[in-house]
Amino acid sequence: MALMVARPSLNIMHIVKFVALAVVFAIFVATGSPDARAQQSGEFSSRARNAILMDADTGSVLYQKDADTPVPPASMSKLMTLELLFKAIKDGKVKLDDEILVSENAWRTGGAPSRTSAMFVPINTRARVDEMIQGIIVQSGNDVSIAVAEHLAGTETAFAKEMEAEGKRIGLKHSTFRNATGLSTPDHLMSARDLAILARHIIKTYPEHYAIFAQREFQYRKHKFFNRNPLLGADIGIDGLKTGHTKEAGYGIVVSAVSDGRRLIGVVMGLDDETQRREEARKLIEWGQRGFAKFTLFGADDDIGYARVWGGTSMYVPLTGKGGELTVVLPRFPANQKLRAEVVYNGPLKPPIRKGDEVAVLRVTTSSNATSEAALVAKEDVETGSLWRRGLDSLLFLALRWANL
């Protein structure tokens, strides 16, 4: 397939908070039958109330439907409980063979008396951390989720505050946590985008623990549990992550799949039953696997854009791709879609700037609302300018800001 890109000259648009360099690309595909192009044209719909499909490597969003609305996440929010536990293990605060007590509160609220999903650890009994991880992932145990929260933070309420703080640290913008389980509670909410970001963070940061999400079954005492993810072992490469269901949330799932060396993360929420959940998640992943691929837009030495510098020896610094050629994830059969590309950064930048510093991103948006981002770095050094240059730039910045008010 030949990809031909027409690049008009870059136009600088001054905006109060940042400067964006906008380019419109016309994409023409030389191969692919008309039927194939129609099927892969970027048109896709999901019955899910909220959904998103993300490329795990780049963070590119290939599909989204009401992806930023905070809604009840049910047990899918246990991914944040696991993230904090994985972090504690990585930081040396907890070991896999440590034993954690299941208190009376954890037993009554999330154990057998609660009639919710549980690992069924007896009251006031201890279980190993590695067992609890399996109990949360495979069985979605509420009792051990609460026990982990109490062990790490003293109370589940205090742990929920830690969940929120950690969520903000890793980039969750539409999530508020009130418990460790996902059981229905006012203001315990997550967006589909945040669930995808969280899943991506877990996959990249804790690969040694991520493998457990593919575990099919788990034996604890006399109980044998089977993983609730209905797509494990399917022929599309799914190896995680988490299902969820409550009356308020409906049926949802966060899944991840690897095919041809490319990992996708999908989230569907608010479905009516288990069948819809399975079918919609599979359909989303398969569409992403068939319809998208990586394309090179710029060579390793190309000037992709320019970022405004305040008070430097140069007014602008040229930008190039990080680590060589700049590639983005785009529809494989775009059917003459137009792409809008923006160089986005907080600016103006302040010197000194060193060659190779990551200072911006290239954000590419297709006409089907898929977005892809790639890091941009400074192509050369920019030193701090003279007092005269800094003064002149201050006057120019104030004048531009006044003109945009």
mmCIF file of C-alpha atoms in Angstrom:
data_model
loop_
_atom_site.group_PDB
_atom_site.id
_atom_site.type_symbol
_atom_site.label_atom_id
_atom_site.label_comp_id
_atom_site.label_asym_id
_atom_site.label_seq_id
_atom_site.Cartn_x
_atom_site.Cartn_y
_atom_site.Cartn_z
ATOM 1 C CA MET A 1 0.000 0.000 0.000
ATOM 2 C CA ALA A 2 1.448 3.345 -1.010
ATOM 3 C CA LEU A 3 0.881 6.324 1.261
ATOM 4 C CA MET A 4 1.283 9.730 -0.364
ATOM 5 C CA VAL A 5 1.110 12.793 1.842
ATOM 6 C CA ALA A 6 0.709 16.344 0.599
ATOM 7 C CA ARG A 7 2.256 18.836 3.019
ATOM 8 C CA PRO A 8 1.458 22.527 2.617
ATOM 9 C CA SER A 9 3.649 25.035 4.413
ATOM 10 C CA LEU A 10 3.127 25.449 8.148
ATOM 11 C CA ASN A 11 1.106 28.407 9.395
ATOM 12 C CA ILE A 12 1.786 29.740 12.872
ATOM 13 C CA MET A 13 -1.310 30.410 15.007
ATOM 14 C CA HIS A 14 -0.681 32.338 18.222
ATOM 15 C CA ILE A 15 -2.996 31.342 21.068
ATOM 16 C CA VAL A 16 -2.949 32.713 24.631
ATOM 17 C CA LYS A 17 -1.813 29.557 26.426
ATOM 18 C CA PHE A 18 0.129 27.815 23.676
ATOM 19 C CA VAL A 19 1.148 27.979 20.022
ATOM 20 C CA ALA A 20 -0.184 25.310 17.648
ATOM 21 C CA LEU A 21 1.204 24.581 14.188
ATOM 22 C CA ALA A 22 -1.653 23.271 12.054
ATOM 23 C CA VAL A 23 -1.249 21.177 8.943
ATOM 24 C CA VAL A 24 -3.907 19.456 6.831
ATOM 25 C CA PHE A 25 -2.818 16.208 5.212
ATOM 26 C CA ALA A 26 -4.647 14.654 2.248
ATOM 27 C CA ILE A 27 -4.319 10.882 2.404
ATOM 28 C CA PHE A 28 -4.651 8.712 -0.690
ATOM 29 C CA VAL A 29 -4.537 4.914 -0.596
ATOM 30 C CA ALA A 30 -3.428 3.183 -3.749
ATOM 31 C CA THR A 31 -4.444 -0.358 -2.833
ATOM 32 C CA GLY A 32 -7.391 -2.160 -1.316
ATOM 33 C CA SER A 33 -10.649 -3.165 -2.941
ATOM 34 C CA PRO A 34 -13.700 -0.867 -2.761
ATOM 35 C CA ASP A 35 -15.438 -3.353 -0.457
ATOM 36 C CA ALA A 36 -12.442 -3.505 1.874
ATOM 37 C CA ARG A 37 -12.177 0.274 1.946
ATOM 38 C CA ALA A 38 -15.857 0.579 2.783
ATOM 39 C CA GLN A 39 -15.540 -1.898 5.641
ATOM 40 C CA GLN A 40 -12.473 -0.200 7.068
ATOM 41 C CA SER A 41 -13.469 3.414 6.402
ATOM 42 C CA GLY A 42 -13.413 4.330 10.064
ATOM 43 C CA GLU A 43 -17.161 3.938 10.466
ATOM 44 C CA PHE A 44 -17.865 1.948 13.600
ATOM 45 C CA SER A 45 -20.605 1.865 16.182
ATOM 46 C CA SER A 46 -20.927 0.161 19.531
ATOM 47 C CA ARG A 47 -23.978 -0.615 21.604
ATOM 48 C CA ALA A 48 -21.970 0.258 24.689
ATOM 49 C CA ARG A 49 -23.012 3.409 26.518
ATOM 50 C CA ASN A 50 -19.347 4.364 26.906
ATOM 51 C CA ALA A 51 -16.437 2.916 24.947
ATOM 52 C CA ILE A 52 -12.870 3.533 23.858
ATOM 53 C CA LEU A 53 -10.185 1.727 21.859
ATOM 54 C CA MET A 54 -6.538 2.655 22.465
ATOM 55 C CA ASP A 55 -3.237 1.630 20.933
ATOM 56 C CA ALA A 56 -1.177 0.563 23.949
ATOM 57 C CA ASP A 57 2.202 1.498 22.509
ATOM 58 C CA THR A 58 1.414 5.072 21.474
ATOM 59 C CA GLY A 59 -1.704 5.888 23.489
ATOM 60 C CA SER A 60 -3.505 6.719 20.239
ATOM 61 C CA VAL A 61 -7.289 6.675 20.507
ATOM 62 C CA LEU A 62 -8.765 4.727 17.606
ATOM 63 C CA TYR A 63 -12.410 4.922 18.671
ATOM 64 C CA GLN A 64 -14.323 6.703 21.406
ATOM 65 C CA LYS A 65 -17.929 7.035 22.443
ATOM 66 C CA ASP A 66 -18.772 9.286 25.371
ATOM 67 C CA ALA A 67 -15.369 8.281 26.735
ATOM 68 C CA ASP A 68 -14.947 11.105 29.276
ATOM 69 C CA THR A 69 -18.247 10.850 31.162
ATOM 70 C CA PRO A 70 -17.719 9.530 34.710
ATOM 71 C CA VAL A 71 -20.027 6.540 35.309
ATOM 72 C CA PRO A 72 -20.174 3.695 37.855
ATOM 73 C CA PRO A 73 -17.310 1.322 36.947
ATOM 74 C CA ALA A 74 -18.313 -1.666 39.122
ATOM 75 C CA SER A 75 -15.436 -4.114 39.646
ATOM 76 C CA MET A 76 -13.381 -2.609 36.838
ATOM 77 C CA SER A 77 -12.224 -0.039 39.403
ATOM 78 C CA LYS A 78 -10.430 -2.897 41.193
ATOM 79 C CA LEU A 79 -7.689 -2.201 38.641
ATOM 80 C CA MET A 80 -6.800 0.827 40.767
ATOM 81 C CA THR A 81 -6.812 -1.302 43.928
ATOM 82 C CA LEU A 82 -4.406 -3.660 42.172
ATOM 83 C CA GLU A 83 -2.274 -0.774 40.896
ATOM 84 C CA LEU A 84 -1.700 0.486 44.438
ATOM 85 C CA LEU A 85 -0.896 -3.037 45.609
ATOM 86 C CA PHE A 86 1.534 -3.578 42.716
ATOM 87 C CA LYS A 87 3.159 -0.237 43.506
ATOM 88 C CA ALA A 88 3.553 -1.169 47.177
ATOM 89 C CA ILE A 89 5.241 -4.415 46.114
ATOM 90 C CA LYS A 90 7.535 -2.575 43.687
ATOM 91 C CA ASP A 91 8.442 -0.046 46.386
ATOM 92 C CA GLY A 92 9.339 -2.852 48.802
ATOM 93 C CA LYS A 93 6.529 -2.043 51.263
ATOM 94 C CA VAL A 94 4.826 -5.406 50.720
ATOM 95 C CA LYS A 95 6.093 -8.833 49.713
ATOM 96 C CA LEU A 96 4.246 -11.522 47.823
ATOM 97 C CA ASP A 97 4.564 -13.973 50.726
ATOM 98 C CA ASP A 98 3.344 -11.465 53.334
ATOM 99 C CA GLU A 99 0.054 -12.397 54.953
ATOM 100 C CA ILE A 100 -2.872 -9.956 55.178
ATOM 101 C CA LEU A 101 -5.706 -10.236 57.674
ATOM 102 C CA VAL A 102 -9.309 -10.370 56.492
ATOM 103 C CA SER A 103 -11.026 -8.368 59.215
ATOM 104 C CA GLU A 104 -14.615 -8.735 60.327
ATOM 105 C CA ASN A 105 -15.437 -5.597 58.322
ATOM 106 C CA ALA A 106 -13.838 -7.012 55.153
ATOM 107 C CA TRP A 107 -15.604 -10.341 55.703
ATOM 108 C CA ARG A 108 -19.048 -8.840 56.337
ATOM 109 C CA THR A 109 -18.844 -6.129 53.670
ATOM 110 C CA GLY A 110 -17.230 -8.160 50.908
ATOM 111 C CA GLY A 111 -17.170 -11.771 52.025
ATOM 112 C CA ALA A 112 -19.769 -14.529 52.241
ATOM 113 C CA PRO A 113 -22.374 -12.482 54.214
ATOM 114 C CA SER A 114 -22.381 -9.791 51.502
ATOM 115 C CA ARG A 115 -23.572 -12.210 48.804
ATOM 116 C CA THR A 116 -21.183 -10.530 46.354
ATOM 117 C CA SER A 117 -18.124 -11.941 44.575
ATOM 118 C CA ALA A 118 -15.667 -13.098 47.219
ATOM 119 C CA MET A 119 -12.563 -15.225 47.713
ATOM 120 C CA PHE A 120 -14.219 -16.611 50.865
ATOM 121 C CA VAL A 121 -11.317 -16.109 53.233
ATOM 122 C CA PRO A 122 -12.655 -16.984 56.719
ATOM 123 C CA ILE A 123 -13.201 -14.133 59.162
ATOM 124 C CA ASN A 124 -10.058 -12.994 61.022
ATOM 125 C CA THR A 125 -7.924 -15.284 58.863
ATOM 126 C CA ARG A 126 -4.808 -14.309 56.949
ATOM 127 C CA ALA A 127 -4.035 -15.014 53.293
ATOM 128 C CA ARG A 128 -0.832 -14.419 51.354
ATOM 129 C CA VAL A 129 -0.511 -11.362 49.102
ATOM 130 C CA ASP A 130 0.037 -13.516 46.009
ATOM 131 C CA GLU A 131 -3.186 -15.381 46.800
ATOM 132 C CA MET A 132 -5.104 -12.141 47.215
ATOM 133 C CA ILE A 133 -3.850 -10.835 43.870
ATOM 134 C CA GLN A 134 -5.222 -13.953 42.202
ATOM 135 C CA GLY A 135 -8.417 -13.663 44.211
ATOM 136 C CA ILE A 136 -8.984 -10.100 42.992
ATOM 137 C CA ILE A 137 -8.074 -10.776 39.351
ATOM 138 C CA VAL A 138 -9.647 -14.193 38.805
ATOM 139 C CA GLN A 139 -12.592 -14.113 41.231
ATOM 140 C CA SER A 140 -13.027 -10.330 41.688
ATOM 141 C CA GLY A 141 -13.039 -10.892 45.442
ATOM 142 C CA ASN A 142 -14.495 -7.975 47.372
ATOM 143 C CA ASP A 143 -13.379 -9.358 50.733
ATOM 144 C CA VAL A 144 -9.694 -9.412 49.795
ATOM 145 C CA SER A 145 -9.947 -6.039 48.038
ATOM 146 C CA ILE A 146 -11.120 -4.487 51.310
ATOM 147 C CA ALA A 147 -8.457 -6.416 53.246
ATOM 148 C CA VAL A 148 -5.740 -5.025 50.959
ATOM 149 C CA ALA A 149 -7.116 -1.504 51.418
ATOM 150 C CA GLU A 150 -7.126 -1.824 55.220
ATOM 151 C CA HIS A 151 -3.611 -3.272 55.215
ATOM 152 C CA LEU A 152 -2.136 -0.524 53.037
ATOM 153 C CA ALA A 153 -4.009 2.511 54.382
ATOM 154 C CA GLY A 154 -5.633 1.542 57.704
ATOM 155 C CA THR A 155 -9.212 1.978 56.464
ATOM 156 C CA GLU A 156 -10.993 1.597 53.151
ATOM 157 C CA THR A 157 -11.940 5.281 53.253
ATOM 158 C CA ALA A 158 -8.304 6.311 53.609
ATOM 159 C CA PHE A 159 -7.362 3.894 50.827
ATOM 160 C CA ALA A 160 -9.949 5.479 48.511
ATOM 161 C CA LYS A 161 -8.222 8.823 49.018
ATOM 162 C CA GLU A 162 -4.942 7.190 48.046
ATOM 163 C CA MET A 163 -6.660 5.769 44.965
ATOM 164 C CA GLU A 164 -7.683 9.276 43.921
ATOM 165 C CA ALA A 165 -4.217 10.705 44.520
ATOM 166 C CA GLU A 166 -2.551 7.898 42.578
ATOM 167 C CA GLY A 167 -5.095 8.251 39.793
ATOM 168 C CA LYS A 168 -4.255 11.920 39.377
ATOM 169 C CA ARG A 169 -0.553 11.071 39.344
ATOM 170 C CA ILE A 170 -0.910 8.686 36.428
ATOM 171 C CA GLY A 171 -3.224 10.975 34.464
ATOM 172 C CA LEU A 172 -6.809 10.010 35.341
ATOM 173 C CA LYS A 173 -8.960 13.123 34.928
ATOM 174 C CA HIS A 174 -12.499 11.798 35.286
ATOM 175 C CA SER A 175 -12.360 9.415 38.238
ATOM 176 C CA THR A 176 -13.423 9.656 41.869
ATOM 177 C CA PHE A 177 -13.019 6.730 44.248
ATOM 178 C CA ARG A 178 -14.955 5.881 47.389
ATOM 179 C CA ASN A 179 -14.079 2.225 47.973
ATOM 180 C CA ALA A 180 -11.677 -0.544 46.964
ATOM 181 C CA THR A 181 -14.284 -2.842 45.402
ATOM 182 C CA GLY A 182 -16.403 -0.945 42.906
ATOM 183 C CA LEU A 183 -19.565 -1.787 44.818
ATOM 184 C CA SER A 184 -22.174 0.873 44.063
ATOM 185 C CA THR A 185 -21.523 4.014 46.082
ATOM 186 C CA PRO A 186 -22.378 7.627 45.201
ATOM 187 C CA ASP A 187 -19.445 9.432 43.567
ATOM 188 C CA HIS A 188 -17.483 6.243 42.922
ATOM 189 C CA LEU A 189 -17.040 6.919 39.207
ATOM 190 C CA MET A 190 -14.632 6.370 36.313
ATOM 191 C CA SER A 191 -14.642 7.219 32.626
ATOM 192 C CA ALA A 192 -13.888 4.764 29.834
ATOM 193 C CA ARG A 193 -10.785 6.798 28.920
ATOM 194 C CA ASP A 194 -9.477 6.658 32.477
ATOM 195 C CA LEU A 195 -9.954 2.879 32.573
ATOM 196 C CA ALA A 196 -7.948 2.546 29.356
ATOM 197 C CA ILE A 197 -5.196 4.833 30.684
ATOM 198 C CA LEU A 198 -5.078 2.825 33.924
ATOM 199 C CA ALA A 199 -4.895 -0.480 32.057
ATOM 200 C CA ARG A 200 -2.074 0.855 29.867
ATOM 201 C CA HIS A 201 -0.200 2.025 32.956
ATOM 202 C CA ILE A 202 -0.488 -1.402 34.607
ATOM 203 C CA ILE A 203 0.638 -3.229 31.457
ATOM 204 C CA LYS A 204 3.695 -1.006 31.014
ATOM 205 C CA THR A 205 4.676 -0.527 34.659
ATOM 206 C CA TYR A 206 4.044 -3.960 36.163
ATOM 207 C CA PRO A 207 4.679 -6.562 33.438
ATOM 208 C CA GLU A 208 5.659 -9.119 36.071
ATOM 209 C CA HIS A 209 2.151 -8.966 37.530
ATOM 210 C CA TYR A 210 0.206 -8.390 34.338
ATOM 211 C CA ALA A 211 0.606 -12.037 33.297
ATOM 212 C CA ILE A 212 -1.787 -13.017 36.116
ATOM 213 C CA PHE A 213 -4.669 -11.371 34.248
ATOM 214 C CA ALA A 214 -4.505 -14.242 31.737
ATOM 215 C CA GLN A 215 -4.787 -16.879 34.468
ATOM 216 C CA ARG A 216 -7.831 -19.058 33.789
ATOM 217 C CA GLU A 217 -8.476 -20.481 37.253
ATOM 218 C CA PHE A 218 -7.432 -20.233 40.881
ATOM 219 C CA GLN A 219 -7.766 -22.743 43.721
ATOM 220 C CA TYR A 220 -8.111 -21.425 47.260
ATOM 221 C CA ARG A 221 -8.855 -23.927 50.014
ATOM 222 C CA LYS A 222 -11.911 -25.897 48.842
ATOM 223 C CA HIS A 223 -12.935 -23.220 46.328
ATOM 224 C CA LYS A 224 -12.028 -23.324 42.651
ATOM 225 C CA PHE A 225 -12.553 -20.040 40.824
ATOM 226 C CA PHE A 226 -12.675 -19.420 37.075
ATOM 227 C CA ASN A 227 -11.641 -16.153 35.454
ATOM 228 C CA ARG A 228 -14.685 -14.047 34.593
ATOM 229 C CA ASN A 229 -13.128 -12.603 31.448
ATOM 230 C CA PRO A 230 -15.127 -14.383 28.707
ATOM 231 C CA LEU A 231 -12.597 -13.599 25.974
ATOM 232 C CA LEU A 232 -9.491 -15.181 27.478
ATOM 233 C CA GLY A 233 -8.154 -17.700 25.026
ATOM 234 C CA ALA A 234 -10.146 -16.276 22.132
ATOM 235 C CA ASP A 235 -8.422 -16.276 18.758
ATOM 236 C CA ILE A 236 -7.813 -12.518 18.862
ATOM 237 C CA GLY A 237 -5.033 -12.519 21.458
ATOM 238 C CA ILE A 238 -6.860 -11.218 24.554
ATOM 239 C CA ASP A 239 -4.855 -11.705 27.772
ATOM 240 C CA GLY A 240 -6.589 -9.373 30.302
ATOM 241 C CA LEU A 241 -7.927 -7.390 32.148
ATOM 242 C CA LYS A 242 -11.188 -7.049 34.195
ATOM 243 C CA THR A 243 -14.949 -7.399 34.026
ATOM 244 C CA GLY A 244 -17.510 -5.476 36.057
ATOM 245 C CA HIS A 245 -21.240 -5.575 36.743
ATOM 246 C CA THR A 246 -23.683 -3.900 39.081
ATOM 247 C CA LYS A 247 -27.283 -2.845 38.566
ATOM 248 C CA GLU A 248 -26.215 0.797 38.336
ATOM 249 C CA ALA A 249 -23.207 0.208 36.058
ATOM 250 C CA GLY A 250 -24.605 -2.448 33.758
ATOM 251 C CA TYR A 251 -22.120 -4.867 32.227
ATOM 252 C CA GLY A 252 -18.645 -3.709 31.304
ATOM 253 C CA ILE A 253 -15.152 -4.965 30.594
ATOM 254 C CA VAL A 254 -11.604 -3.705 30.095
ATOM 255 C CA VAL A 255 -9.718 -5.936 27.659
ATOM 256 C CA SER A 256 -6.286 -5.995 26.082
ATOM 257 C CA ALA A 257 -5.119 -8.035 23.122
ATOM 258 C CA VAL A 258 -1.893 -8.565 21.181
ATOM 259 C CA SER A 259 -1.946 -9.325 17.447
ATOM 260 C CA ASP A 260 0.985 -9.075 15.025
ATOM 261 C CA GLY A 261 3.094 -7.479 17.738
ATOM 262 C CA ARG A 262 0.614 -4.650 18.374
ATOM 263 C CA ARG A 263 -1.344 -4.355 21.627
ATOM 264 C CA LEU A 264 -4.778 -2.766 21.840
ATOM 265 C CA ILE A 265 -6.798 -1.816 24.922
ATOM 266 C CA GLY A 266 -10.578 -1.708 24.732
ATOM 267 C CA VAL A 267 -13.247 -0.603 27.186
ATOM 268 C CA VAL A 268 -17.005 -1.083 26.862
ATOM 269 C CA MET A 269 -19.446 -0.031 29.594
ATOM 270 C CA GLY A 270 -23.169 0.132 30.312
ATOM 271 C CA LEU A 271 -24.272 -2.960 28.377
ATOM 272 C CA ASP A 272 -27.413 -4.956 29.094
ATOM 273 C CA ASP A 273 -26.058 -8.461 29.684
ATOM 274 C CA GLU A 274 -23.032 -10.750 29.529
ATOM 275 C CA THR A 275 -23.629 -11.642 25.880
ATOM 276 C CA GLN A 276 -23.591 -8.004 24.778
ATOM 277 C CA ARG A 277 -20.461 -7.402 26.852
ATOM 278 C CA ARG A 278 -18.620 -10.280 25.207
ATOM 279 C CA GLU A 279 -19.773 -9.451 21.678
ATOM 280 C CA GLU A 280 -19.123 -5.705 21.868
ATOM 281 C CA ALA A 281 -15.653 -6.132 23.362
ATOM 282 C CA ARG A 282 -14.690 -8.678 20.728
ATOM 283 C CA LYS A 283 -16.104 -6.556 17.912
ATOM 284 C CA LEU A 284 -14.173 -3.495 19.109
ATOM 285 C CA ILE A 285 -10.839 -5.329 19.312
ATOM 286 C CA GLU A 286 -11.281 -7.070 15.961
ATOM 287 C CA TRP A 287 -12.149 -3.780 14.273
ATOM 288 C CA GLY A 288 -9.001 -2.194 15.659
ATOM 289 C CA GLN A 289 -6.825 -5.105 14.609
ATOM 290 C CA ARG A 290 -8.140 -5.112 11.032
ATOM 291 C CA GLY A 291 -8.549 -1.424 10.456
ATOM 292 C CA PHE A 292 -5.415 0.309 11.791
ATOM 293 C CA ALA A 293 -1.691 0.223 11.209
ATOM 294 C CA LYS A 294 1.394 2.347 11.844
ATOM 295 C CA PHE A 295 2.407 4.863 9.166
ATOM 296 C CA THR A 296 5.565 6.954 8.876
ATOM 297 C CA LEU A 297 4.725 10.627 8.298
ATOM 298 C CA PHE A 298 8.178 12.199 8.683
ATOM 299 C CA GLY A 299 11.760 11.076 8.298
ATOM 300 C CA ALA A 300 14.360 11.164 11.058
ATOM 301 C CA ASP A 301 15.838 14.508 9.956
ATOM 302 C CA ASP A 302 12.645 16.304 8.941
ATOM 303 C CA ASP A 303 11.648 19.596 10.544
ATOM 304 C CA ILE A 304 8.090 18.820 11.629
ATOM 305 C CA GLY A 305 7.314 22.213 13.106
ATOM 306 C CA TYR A 306 8.604 25.046 15.245
ATOM 307 C CA ALA A 307 7.941 25.987 18.856
ATOM 308 C CA ARG A 308 8.059 29.588 20.070
ATOM 309 C CA VAL A 309 10.801 30.333 22.604
ATOM 310 C CA TRP A 310 10.661 33.244 25.056
ATOM 311 C CA GLY A 311 13.901 35.090 25.744
ATOM 312 C CA GLY A 312 16.193 32.741 23.867
ATOM 313 C CA THR A 313 18.974 33.203 21.356
ATOM 314 C CA SER A 314 16.401 32.082 18.770
ATOM 315 C CA MET A 315 12.695 32.932 18.651
ATOM 316 C CA TYR A 316 11.795 29.411 17.499
ATOM 317 C CA VAL A 317 13.242 25.943 17.964
ATOM 318 C CA PRO A 318 12.772 23.357 15.178
ATOM 319 C CA LEU A 319 11.066 20.117 16.205
ATOM 320 C CA THR A 320 11.654 16.580 15.006
ATOM 321 C CA GLY A 321 10.457 13.085 15.909
ATOM 322 C CA LYS A 322 11.712 11.445 19.081
ATOM 323 C CA GLY A 323 14.116 8.622 18.343
ATOM 324 C CA GLY A 324 14.076 8.856 14.545
ATOM 325 C CA GLU A 325 11.199 8.545 12.092
ATOM 326 C CA LEU A 326 7.843 9.813 13.278
ATOM 327 C CA THR A 327 5.132 7.151 13.060
ATOM 328 C CA VAL A 328 1.476 7.338 14.030
ATOM 329 C CA VAL A 329 -1.389 4.851 14.134
ATOM 330 C CA LEU A 330 -3.910 5.593 11.370
ATOM 331 C CA PRO A 331 -6.795 3.844 9.614
ATOM 332 C CA ARG A 332 -5.445 1.211 7.236
ATOM 333 C CA PHE A 333 -8.113 2.029 4.645
ATOM 334 C CA PRO A 334 -8.948 5.675 5.286
ATOM 335 C CA ALA A 335 -11.163 6.146 2.187
ATOM 336 C CA ASN A 336 -9.721 9.592 1.408
ATOM 337 C CA GLN A 337 -10.011 10.788 4.994
ATOM 338 C CA LYS A 338 -8.331 14.081 5.820
ATOM 339 C CA LEU A 339 -6.000 14.318 8.762
ATOM 340 C CA ARG A 340 -5.546 17.407 10.880
ATOM 341 C CA ALA A 341 -2.185 17.616 12.612
ATOM 342 C CA GLU A 342 -1.275 20.007 15.415
ATOM 343 C CA VAL A 343 1.995 20.579 17.203
ATOM 344 C CA VAL A 344 0.824 21.155 20.767
ATOM 345 C CA TYR A 345 2.826 22.376 23.739
ATOM 346 C CA ASN A 346 2.657 24.713 26.730
ATOM 347 C CA GLY A 347 4.421 27.824 25.694
ATOM 348 C CA PRO A 348 6.228 29.898 24.932
ATOM 349 C CA LEU A 349 9.113 27.635 25.921
ATOM 350 C CA LYS A 350 11.794 28.978 28.227
ATOM 351 C CA PRO A 351 15.509 28.475 27.566
ATOM 352 C CA PRO A 352 17.879 26.866 27.977
ATOM 353 C CA ILE A 353 16.575 24.126 25.688
ATOM 354 C CA ARG A 354 18.808 21.185 24.824
ATOM 355 C CA LYS A 355 18.814 19.146 21.644
ATOM 356 C CA GLY A 356 16.685 16.055 22.278
ATOM 357 C CA ASP A 357 14.506 17.623 24.991
ATOM 358 C CA GLU A 358 10.908 16.434 24.657
ATOM 359 C CA VAL A 359 8.952 19.687 24.376
ATOM 360 C CA ALA A 360 5.808 18.973 22.322
ATOM 361 C CA VAL A 361 3.572 16.357 20.733
ATOM 362 C CA LEU A 362 2.230 15.959 17.222
ATOM 363 C CA ARG A 363 -1.501 15.263 17.548
ATOM 364 C CA VAL A 364 -3.127 13.811 14.431
ATOM 365 C CA THR A 365 -6.933 13.637 14.213
ATOM 366 C CA THR A 366 -8.781 11.799 11.448
ATOM 367 C CA SER A 367 -12.189 12.686 10.052
ATOM 368 C CA SER A 368 -13.508 9.584 11.837
ATOM 369 C CA ASN A 369 -12.402 11.126 15.178
ATOM 370 C CA ALA A 370 -9.470 8.779 15.782
ATOM 371 C CA THR A 371 -6.516 10.553 17.381
ATOM 372 C CA SER A 372 -2.832 9.676 17.451
ATOM 373 C CA GLU A 373 0.015 11.423 19.247
ATOM 374 C CA ALA A 374 3.776 11.242 18.880
ATOM 375 C CA ALA A 375 6.458 12.962 20.947
ATOM 376 C CA LEU A 376 8.475 15.798 19.411
ATOM 377 C CA VAL A 377 11.923 16.893 20.547
ATOM 378 C CA ALA A 378 14.065 19.985 20.068
ATOM 379 C CA LYS A 379 16.337 19.605 17.063
ATOM 380 C CA GLU A 380 18.970 22.044 18.364
ATOM 381 C CA ASP A 381 20.070 23.917 21.481
ATOM 382 C CA VAL A 382 18.611 27.299 22.347
ATOM 383 C CA GLU A 383 20.467 29.289 24.982
ATOM 384 C CA THR A 384 19.182 32.092 27.179
ATOM 385 C CA GLY A 385 19.144 35.337 25.221
ATOM 386 C CA SER A 386 20.335 38.791 26.180
ATOM 387 C CA LEU A 387 18.437 41.083 28.526
ATOM 388 C CA TRP A 388 17.354 43.090 25.464
ATOM 389 C CA ARG A 389 15.949 39.955 23.771
ATOM 390 C CA ARG A 390 14.068 38.906 26.915
ATOM 391 C CA GLY A 391 12.569 42.383 27.244
ATOM 392 C CA LEU A 392 11.481 42.460 23.589
ATOM 393 C CA ASP A 393 9.903 39.003 23.874
ATOM 394 C CA SER A 394 8.014 40.106 26.991
ATOM 395 C CA LEU A 395 6.545 43.048 25.102
ATOM 396 C CA LEU A 396 5.591 40.817 22.148
ATOM 397 C CA PHE A 397 3.974 38.232 24.432
ATOM 398 C CA LEU A 398 1.937 40.898 26.258
ATOM 399 C CA ALA A 399 0.857 42.444 22.976
ATOM 400 C CA LEU A 400 -0.284 39.088 21.559
ATOM 401 C CA ARG A 401 -2.096 38.244 24.773
ATOM 402 C CA TRP A 402 -3.870 41.620 24.774
ATOM 403 C CA ALA A 403 -4.872 41.142 21.122
ATOM 404 C CA ASN A 404 -6.477 37.771 21.953
ATOM 405 C CA LEU A 405 -8.495 39.012 24.956
#
